[in-house]
Amino acid sequence: MSTCPQYIVDYMHEYLDGDISREHEQQLKKHLQVCSDCQQHMHELSDTIAFVKSAAHITAPPHFEEMVMKRLPKHKNRVGVQRWFRQHPIIVAAAVFFLFMSATLLSSYPNDEFSFTAKPNLIVDGQTVIVPEGEVVEGDIVVKNGDIVIEGAVNGNVTVINGQYMASTSVVTGQIEEIDQVFEWLWYEIKDMANDFMALFEK
Amino acid sequence: MDALVNKRIKQVLKGDQNAFSDIVSLYQHKLYQICYRMLGNKQEAEDIAQEAFVRAYINLHTFDQKRKFSTWLFRIATNLCIDRIRKKKPDYYLDAEVPGTDGLDMYSHIPASEQLPEETVEKMELQDRIQYEISRLPDKYRSVIVLKYIEELSLQEISEILDMPLGTVKTRIHRGREALRKQLNNL
């Protein structure tokens, strides 16, 4: 066998792998007919394969499945949350957006400072804004942390935040609102934004 | 079968842990068989096969569902087996009797690569003899021979499972066959 070329053994393995070319197969067959050593080698290889293939099928022990299920991590919350984030990117994006939005809205929630929309013919007395009798104010008025007394007329909306609206014989062409709560304030801001938004289209 | 497996995988990913039991039930025998043939020990095979399923569960989100699940699962298992063989942990269950060997316990199996006296081998039952010869193969040949002739997988699949080029798989199978041939002839 030592005189036989190595490629004959290579061809044997190609043959056993089932990917031998027709050319190689013919060379191998020709050689095996004349060389009993190689024939023996080929037989031994085939027997080896048959030997391994005769191994009985092994099955997993009983309760194997049950044991695996017991070993699974029970509450992988972190993993669960990560997975949820991965699967719902839009909800996550919306939640983040909402978080920033509400932060912005809350930060504009009035602090304790008294302020109001400056108009030429308004009179201020302490923390009270007065629209004098006989005067007509053009446009909206917003008063924060103060009261408003209207004795004249307002050609627009009046909004009072953390304060009181007092009027007797006033004329207000727009809406009058008093806001005292955080949520009302939020609602007011959102409505305001929506109105601004609509105004863009109305132009 | 692949459609069913992918359906179960999606259920597991949505948080339904029980859907995983169907996956275990489908692959348990094949996976256990690979581990048993690689390790040659029932307790170790059971432990590693279970560990493979647990790892598959934990890393299920990394599995690409366009690919074959069994290939991915077998890869986890063979890697665990190879790790275990390399560590050569002394956690053999020495007193466990090998069935059908009439009192031949695991003491006679260590170290696995050491040759047993001829008379002992000749007295072995065929099935024990097969396992003995497989366990004597160097582990890089053992894995390809087990996947090729016990699991009857294609060379292409074996190359994917073991993450090595097709040419390397072929070379290892050729050498594995020659090594086995010599082992069998020596007796």
Coordinates of C-alpha atoms in Angstrom, one line a residue:
Chain A
M1 CA 0.0 0.0 0.0
S2 CA 3.0 2.3 0.6
T3 CA 3.4 2.3 -3.2
C4 CA -0.1 3.6 -3.8
P5 CA -0.5 7.4 -4.4
Q6 CA -2.0 9.4 -1.5
Y7 CA -4.7 10.7 -3.8
I8 CA -6.3 7.3 -3.9
V9 CA -7.1 7.6 -0.2
D10 CA -8.4 11.1 -0.8
Y11 CA -10.7 9.8 -3.5
M12 CA -12.0 7.1 -1.1
H13 CA -13.0 9.9 1.3
E14 CA -14.5 11.9 -1.5
Y15 CA -16.5 8.8 -2.4
L16 CA -17.6 8.3 1.2
D17 CA -18.7 12.0 1.4
G18 CA -20.7 11.5 -1.7
D19 CA -19.1 14.4 -3.6
I20 CA -16.6 12.6 -5.8
S21 CA -16.4 13.6 -9.5
R22 CA -17.0 11.0 -12.2
E23 CA -13.4 11.2 -13.3
H24 CA -12.0 10.5 -9.8
E25 CA -14.5 7.7 -9.2
Q26 CA -13.4 5.9 -12.4
Q27 CA -9.7 6.3 -11.4
L28 CA -10.6 4.9 -7.9
K29 CA -12.5 1.9 -9.3
K30 CA -9.7 1.1 -11.7
H31 CA -7.2 1.2 -8.9
L32 CA -9.2 -0.9 -6.5
Q33 CA -9.6 -3.6 -9.1
V34 CA -5.8 -4.1 -9.2
C35 CA -4.8 -3.2 -5.7
S36 CA -5.9 -5.5 -2.9
D37 CA -4.4 -3.3 -0.2
C38 CA -6.5 -0.4 -1.1
Q39 CA -9.5 -2.6 -1.5
Q40 CA -8.9 -3.7 2.1
H41 CA -8.5 0.0 3.2
M42 CA -11.8 0.9 1.5
H43 CA -13.6 -2.0 3.1
E44 CA -12.3 -1.0 6.6
L45 CA -13.5 2.5 6.1
S46 CA -17.0 1.4 5.1
D47 CA -17.1 -1.0 8.0
T48 CA -16.0 1.8 10.3
I49 CA -18.9 3.9 9.1
A50 CA -21.4 1.0 9.5
F51 CA -20.1 0.4 13.0
V52 CA -20.7 4.0 14.1
K53 CA -24.0 4.1 12.3
S54 CA -25.2 1.1 14.2
A55 CA -25.2 3.1 17.4
A56 CA -28.6 3.0 19.0
H57 CA -30.7 6.1 19.1
I58 CA -30.4 7.6 22.6
T59 CA -33.4 9.3 24.1
A60 CA -33.5 11.9 26.8
P61 CA -34.3 10.7 30.3
P62 CA -37.9 11.0 31.4
H63 CA -38.9 14.4 33.0
F64 CA -36.1 16.1 30.9
E65 CA -38.6 18.7 29.6
E66 CA -39.9 19.4 33.1
M67 CA -36.3 19.8 34.4
V68 CA -35.5 22.3 31.7
M69 CA -38.6 24.3 32.4
K70 CA -37.7 24.4 36.1
R71 CA -34.2 25.7 35.3
L72 CA -35.5 28.6 33.2
P73 CA -35.0 32.0 34.8
K74 CA -38.3 32.9 36.4
H75 CA -38.7 36.6 36.4
K76 CA -36.2 38.3 34.2
N77 CA -37.9 41.7 34.5
R78 CA -35.0 43.5 33.1
V79 CA -34.9 41.3 30.0
G80 CA -38.7 41.6 29.8
V81 CA -38.6 45.3 29.8
Q82 CA -35.8 45.5 27.3
R83 CA -37.7 43.2 25.0
W84 CA -40.8 45.3 25.4
F85 CA -38.9 48.4 24.5
R86 CA -37.5 46.7 21.4
Q87 CA -40.9 45.6 20.3
H88 CA -42.8 48.8 20.8
P89 CA -40.5 51.6 19.6
I90 CA -43.4 53.9 18.8
I91 CA -44.9 53.7 22.2
V92 CA -41.5 54.4 23.7
A93 CA -41.0 57.4 21.5
A94 CA -44.5 58.7 22.4
A95 CA -43.8 58.2 26.1
V96 CA -40.5 60.1 25.9
F97 CA -42.1 62.9 23.9
F98 CA -45.0 63.2 26.4
L99 CA -42.5 63.3 29.3
F100 CA -40.6 66.2 27.8
M101 CA -43.8 67.9 26.7
S102 CA -45.3 67.8 30.2
A103 CA -42.0 69.0 31.7
T104 CA -42.1 72.0 29.4
L105 CA -45.8 72.7 30.3
L106 CA -45.2 72.4 34.0
S107 CA -42.2 74.6 33.9
S108 CA -44.4 77.4 32.4
Y109 CA -46.9 76.9 35.3
P110 CA -47.1 80.3 37.0
N111 CA -44.9 80.9 40.0
D112 CA -45.9 83.3 42.7
E113 CA -45.0 86.4 40.7
F114 CA -47.8 88.9 39.8
S115 CA -47.9 89.6 36.1
F116 CA -50.3 90.7 33.5
T117 CA -50.6 91.6 29.8
A118 CA -49.4 95.2 29.4
K119 CA -52.1 97.4 27.8
P120 CA -51.9 101.2 27.5
N121 CA -55.1 102.0 29.5
L122 CA -54.9 99.6 32.4
I123 CA -54.6 100.8 36.0
V124 CA -52.7 98.6 38.6
D125 CA -53.6 98.9 42.2
G126 CA -51.5 96.5 44.3
Q127 CA -52.2 93.1 42.9
T128 CA -55.3 94.1 41.2
V129 CA -55.6 95.1 37.5
I130 CA -58.4 97.6 36.8
V131 CA -60.0 98.3 33.5
P132 CA -61.4 101.8 34.2
E133 CA -64.9 102.9 33.4
G134 CA -65.3 104.3 30.0
E135 CA -62.1 102.7 28.7
V136 CA -62.0 100.0 25.9
V137 CA -59.1 97.6 25.9
E138 CA -58.3 96.0 22.6
G139 CA -57.0 92.4 22.7
D140 CA -56.7 89.6 25.3
I141 CA -55.8 90.1 28.9
V142 CA -54.0 87.5 31.0
V143 CA -53.4 88.1 34.7
K144 CA -51.3 85.8 36.8
N145 CA -51.4 85.8 40.6
G146 CA -53.6 88.8 40.8
D147 CA -57.2 89.9 40.4
I148 CA -58.9 91.8 37.7
V149 CA -61.7 94.3 38.0
I150 CA -63.4 95.3 34.8
E151 CA -65.4 98.5 34.9
G152 CA -65.0 99.4 31.3
A153 CA -64.9 97.1 28.2
V154 CA -62.5 94.4 26.9
N155 CA -62.5 93.6 23.2
G156 CA -61.0 90.1 23.7
N157 CA -60.6 87.2 26.1
V158 CA -59.9 87.6 29.8
T159 CA -57.9 84.9 31.6
V160 CA -57.2 85.0 35.4
I161 CA -54.7 82.5 36.8
N162 CA -54.6 82.1 40.6
G163 CA -56.7 85.1 41.0
Q164 CA -60.3 86.4 40.9
Y165 CA -62.3 88.0 38.2
M166 CA -64.5 90.7 39.5
A167 CA -66.9 92.7 37.3
S168 CA -70.1 94.5 37.6
T169 CA -71.2 96.3 34.5
S170 CA -68.3 95.2 32.3
V171 CA -68.4 94.3 28.7
V172 CA -66.1 91.5 27.6
T173 CA -66.5 90.3 24.0
G174 CA -64.4 87.2 24.4
Q175 CA -64.4 84.4 27.0
I176 CA -63.7 84.8 30.6
E177 CA -61.7 82.1 32.4
E178 CA -60.4 81.6 35.9
I179 CA -57.7 79.0 36.4
D180 CA -56.7 77.7 39.8
Q181 CA -55.5 74.1 39.4
V182 CA -52.4 72.5 37.7
F183 CA -54.5 70.4 35.5
E184 CA -56.7 73.3 34.4
W185 CA -53.5 75.2 33.7
L186 CA -52.3 72.3 31.5
W187 CA -55.5 72.1 29.7
Y188 CA -55.4 75.8 29.1
E189 CA -51.9 75.6 27.7
I190 CA -52.8 72.7 25.4
K191 CA -55.9 74.5 24.2
D192 CA -53.8 77.6 23.6
M193 CA -51.3 75.7 21.6
A194 CA -54.0 74.0 19.6
N195 CA -55.6 77.4 18.9
D196 CA -52.2 78.8 17.8
F197 CA -51.8 75.8 15.6
M198 CA -55.3 76.3 14.0
A199 CA -54.5 79.9 13.5
L200 CA -51.7 78.9 11.2
F201 CA -54.2 77.4 8.9
E202 CA -56.7 80.1 9.1
K203 CA -54.3 82.7 7.8
Chain B
M1 CA -41.9 21.9 11.5
D2 CA -39.9 25.1 11.0
A3 CA -43.2 27.1 10.9
L4 CA -44.4 25.7 14.2
V5 CA -41.0 26.3 15.8
N6 CA -40.9 29.9 14.6
K7 CA -44.5 30.4 15.9
R8 CA -43.4 29.1 19.3
I9 CA -40.3 31.2 19.3
K10 CA -42.5 34.3 18.7
Q11 CA -44.7 33.3 21.6
V12 CA -41.8 32.9 23.9
L13 CA -40.4 36.3 22.9
K14 CA -43.7 37.8 23.8
G15 CA -43.3 36.5 27.3
D16 CA -45.1 33.1 27.1
Q17 CA -42.6 30.9 28.9
N18 CA -44.8 27.8 28.5
A19 CA -44.5 27.9 24.7
F20 CA -40.8 27.0 25.2
S21 CA -41.8 23.5 26.5
D22 CA -42.9 22.6 23.0
I23 CA -39.5 23.5 21.6
V24 CA -37.8 21.4 24.4
S25 CA -40.0 18.5 23.6
L26 CA -39.3 18.6 19.9
Y27 CA -35.5 18.7 20.2
Q28 CA -34.7 17.1 23.6
H29 CA -33.8 13.6 22.2
K30 CA -31.5 14.9 19.5
L31 CA -29.8 17.4 21.7
Y32 CA -29.4 14.9 24.5
Q33 CA -28.0 12.3 22.1
I34 CA -25.3 14.8 20.8
C35 CA -24.3 15.6 24.4
Y36 CA -24.2 11.9 25.4
R37 CA -22.1 10.9 22.4
M38 CA -19.7 13.8 22.9
L39 CA -19.3 13.4 26.7
G40 CA -19.9 9.7 27.1
N41 CA -21.7 10.2 30.5
K42 CA -25.4 10.3 31.2
Q43 CA -25.4 12.7 34.1
E44 CA -23.1 15.1 32.3
A45 CA -25.0 14.8 29.1
E46 CA -28.3 15.6 30.9
D47 CA -26.7 18.6 32.6
I48 CA -25.2 20.0 29.5
A49 CA -28.3 19.4 27.4
Q50 CA -30.5 21.2 29.9
E51 CA -28.0 24.0 30.1
A52 CA -28.1 24.3 26.3
F53 CA -31.8 24.8 26.4
V54 CA -31.6 27.3 29.1
R55 CA -29.0 29.3 27.2
A56 CA -31.2 29.1 24.1
Y57 CA -34.1 30.5 26.1
I58 CA -32.1 33.4 27.5
N59 CA -30.5 34.3 24.1
L60 CA -33.6 33.6 22.0
H61 CA -33.9 37.2 21.0
T62 CA -30.5 36.9 19.2
F63 CA -31.7 34.0 17.0
D64 CA -32.3 35.0 13.4
Q65 CA -35.6 33.4 12.5
K66 CA -34.7 33.2 8.8
R67 CA -32.2 30.5 9.7
K68 CA -32.7 27.0 10.9
F69 CA -33.4 26.7 14.6
S70 CA -31.8 23.3 15.1
T71 CA -28.5 24.5 13.7
W72 CA -28.5 27.3 16.2
L73 CA -29.5 25.1 19.1
F74 CA -26.9 22.3 18.2
R75 CA -24.3 25.0 18.0
I76 CA -25.0 26.1 21.6
A77 CA -24.9 22.4 22.7
T78 CA -21.7 21.4 20.9
N79 CA -19.9 24.5 22.2
L80 CA -20.9 23.7 25.8
C81 CA -19.8 20.1 25.3
I82 CA -16.4 21.1 23.9
D83 CA -16.0 23.6 26.8
R84 CA -16.8 20.8 29.2
I85 CA -14.3 18.4 27.6
R86 CA -11.5 21.0 27.6
K87 CA -12.0 21.9 31.2
K88 CA -11.7 18.2 32.1
K89 CA -13.5 18.9 35.3
P90 CA -13.1 16.0 37.7
D91 CA -16.9 15.8 38.2
Y92 CA -17.3 12.3 36.7
Y93 CA -19.9 10.1 38.4
L94 CA -17.6 7.3 39.0
D95 CA -20.0 5.0 40.7
A96 CA -22.7 5.2 38.0
E97 CA -22.9 1.8 36.4
V98 CA -22.9 1.7 32.6
P99 CA -26.0 -0.3 31.7
G100 CA -25.4 -3.6 29.9
T101 CA -21.8 -3.9 31.0
D102 CA -22.5 -6.1 34.0
G103 CA -20.9 -4.2 36.8
L104 CA -18.6 -2.1 34.5
D105 CA -18.9 1.4 36.1
M106 CA -17.4 4.7 35.1
Y107 CA -14.1 3.9 36.8
S108 CA -13.4 1.9 33.7
H109 CA -14.1 4.9 31.5
I110 CA -11.5 7.3 32.8
P111 CA -9.5 8.7 31.3
A112 CA -11.6 8.2 28.2
S113 CA -8.7 8.4 25.8
E114 CA -6.8 5.7 27.6
Q115 CA -6.9 2.3 26.0
L116 CA -8.6 -0.5 28.0
P117 CA -7.2 -4.0 28.1
E118 CA -8.1 -6.0 25.0
E119 CA -10.1 -8.6 26.9
T120 CA -12.3 -6.0 28.5
V121 CA -13.0 -4.4 25.2
E122 CA -13.8 -7.7 23.5
K123 CA -16.3 -8.5 26.3
M124 CA -18.2 -5.2 25.8
E125 CA -21.6 -5.2 24.3
L126 CA -21.8 -3.6 20.8
Q127 CA -23.4 -0.4 22.1
D128 CA -20.9 0.2 24.8
R129 CA -18.1 -0.6 22.4
I130 CA -19.4 2.0 20.0
Q131 CA -19.5 4.7 22.7
Y132 CA -16.0 3.6 23.9
E133 CA -14.5 4.0 20.4
I134 CA -16.2 7.4 19.9
S135 CA -14.9 8.6 23.3
R136 CA -11.4 7.6 22.3
L137 CA -11.4 10.0 19.3
P138 CA -9.7 13.4 19.8
D139 CA -12.6 15.9 20.5
K140 CA -12.1 17.8 17.2
Y141 CA -12.8 14.6 15.3
R142 CA -15.4 13.3 17.7
S143 CA -17.7 16.3 17.1
V144 CA -17.8 15.9 13.3
I145 CA -18.2 12.1 13.4
V146 CA -21.1 12.4 15.9
L147 CA -22.8 15.1 13.9
K148 CA -22.2 13.3 10.6
Y149 CA -22.9 9.6 11.5
I150 CA -25.1 9.7 14.6
E151 CA -27.2 12.8 13.8
E152 CA -26.8 12.2 10.1
L153 CA -26.5 15.9 9.3
S154 CA -25.2 17.3 6.0
L155 CA -21.6 18.6 5.7
Q156 CA -23.0 22.1 5.1
E157 CA -25.0 22.0 8.3
I158 CA -22.0 20.7 10.3
S159 CA -19.9 23.5 9.0
E160 CA -22.6 26.0 10.2
I161 CA -23.0 24.3 13.6
L162 CA -19.2 24.2 14.3
D163 CA -18.6 27.6 12.6
M164 CA -15.8 26.3 10.5
P165 CA -15.3 26.2 6.7
L166 CA -16.6 23.2 4.7
G167 CA -13.1 22.2 3.8
T168 CA -12.1 21.9 7.4
V169 CA -15.1 19.8 8.2
K170 CA -14.2 17.5 5.3
T171 CA -10.6 17.2 6.5
R172 CA -11.7 16.4 10.0
I173 CA -14.2 13.8 8.9
H174 CA -11.5 12.1 6.7
R175 CA -9.1 12.1 9.6
G176 CA -11.8 11.0 12.0
R177 CA -12.7 8.0 9.8
E178 CA -9.0 7.0 9.5
A179 CA -8.5 7.3 13.3
L180 CA -11.6 5.2 14.0
R181 CA -10.4 2.6 11.3
K182 CA -7.1 2.3 13.1
Q183 CA -8.7 2.0 16.5
L184 CA -10.9 -0.9 15.3
N185 CA -8.1 -2.6 13.5
N186 CA -5.8 -2.6 16.5
L187 CA -8.0 -5.2 18.2

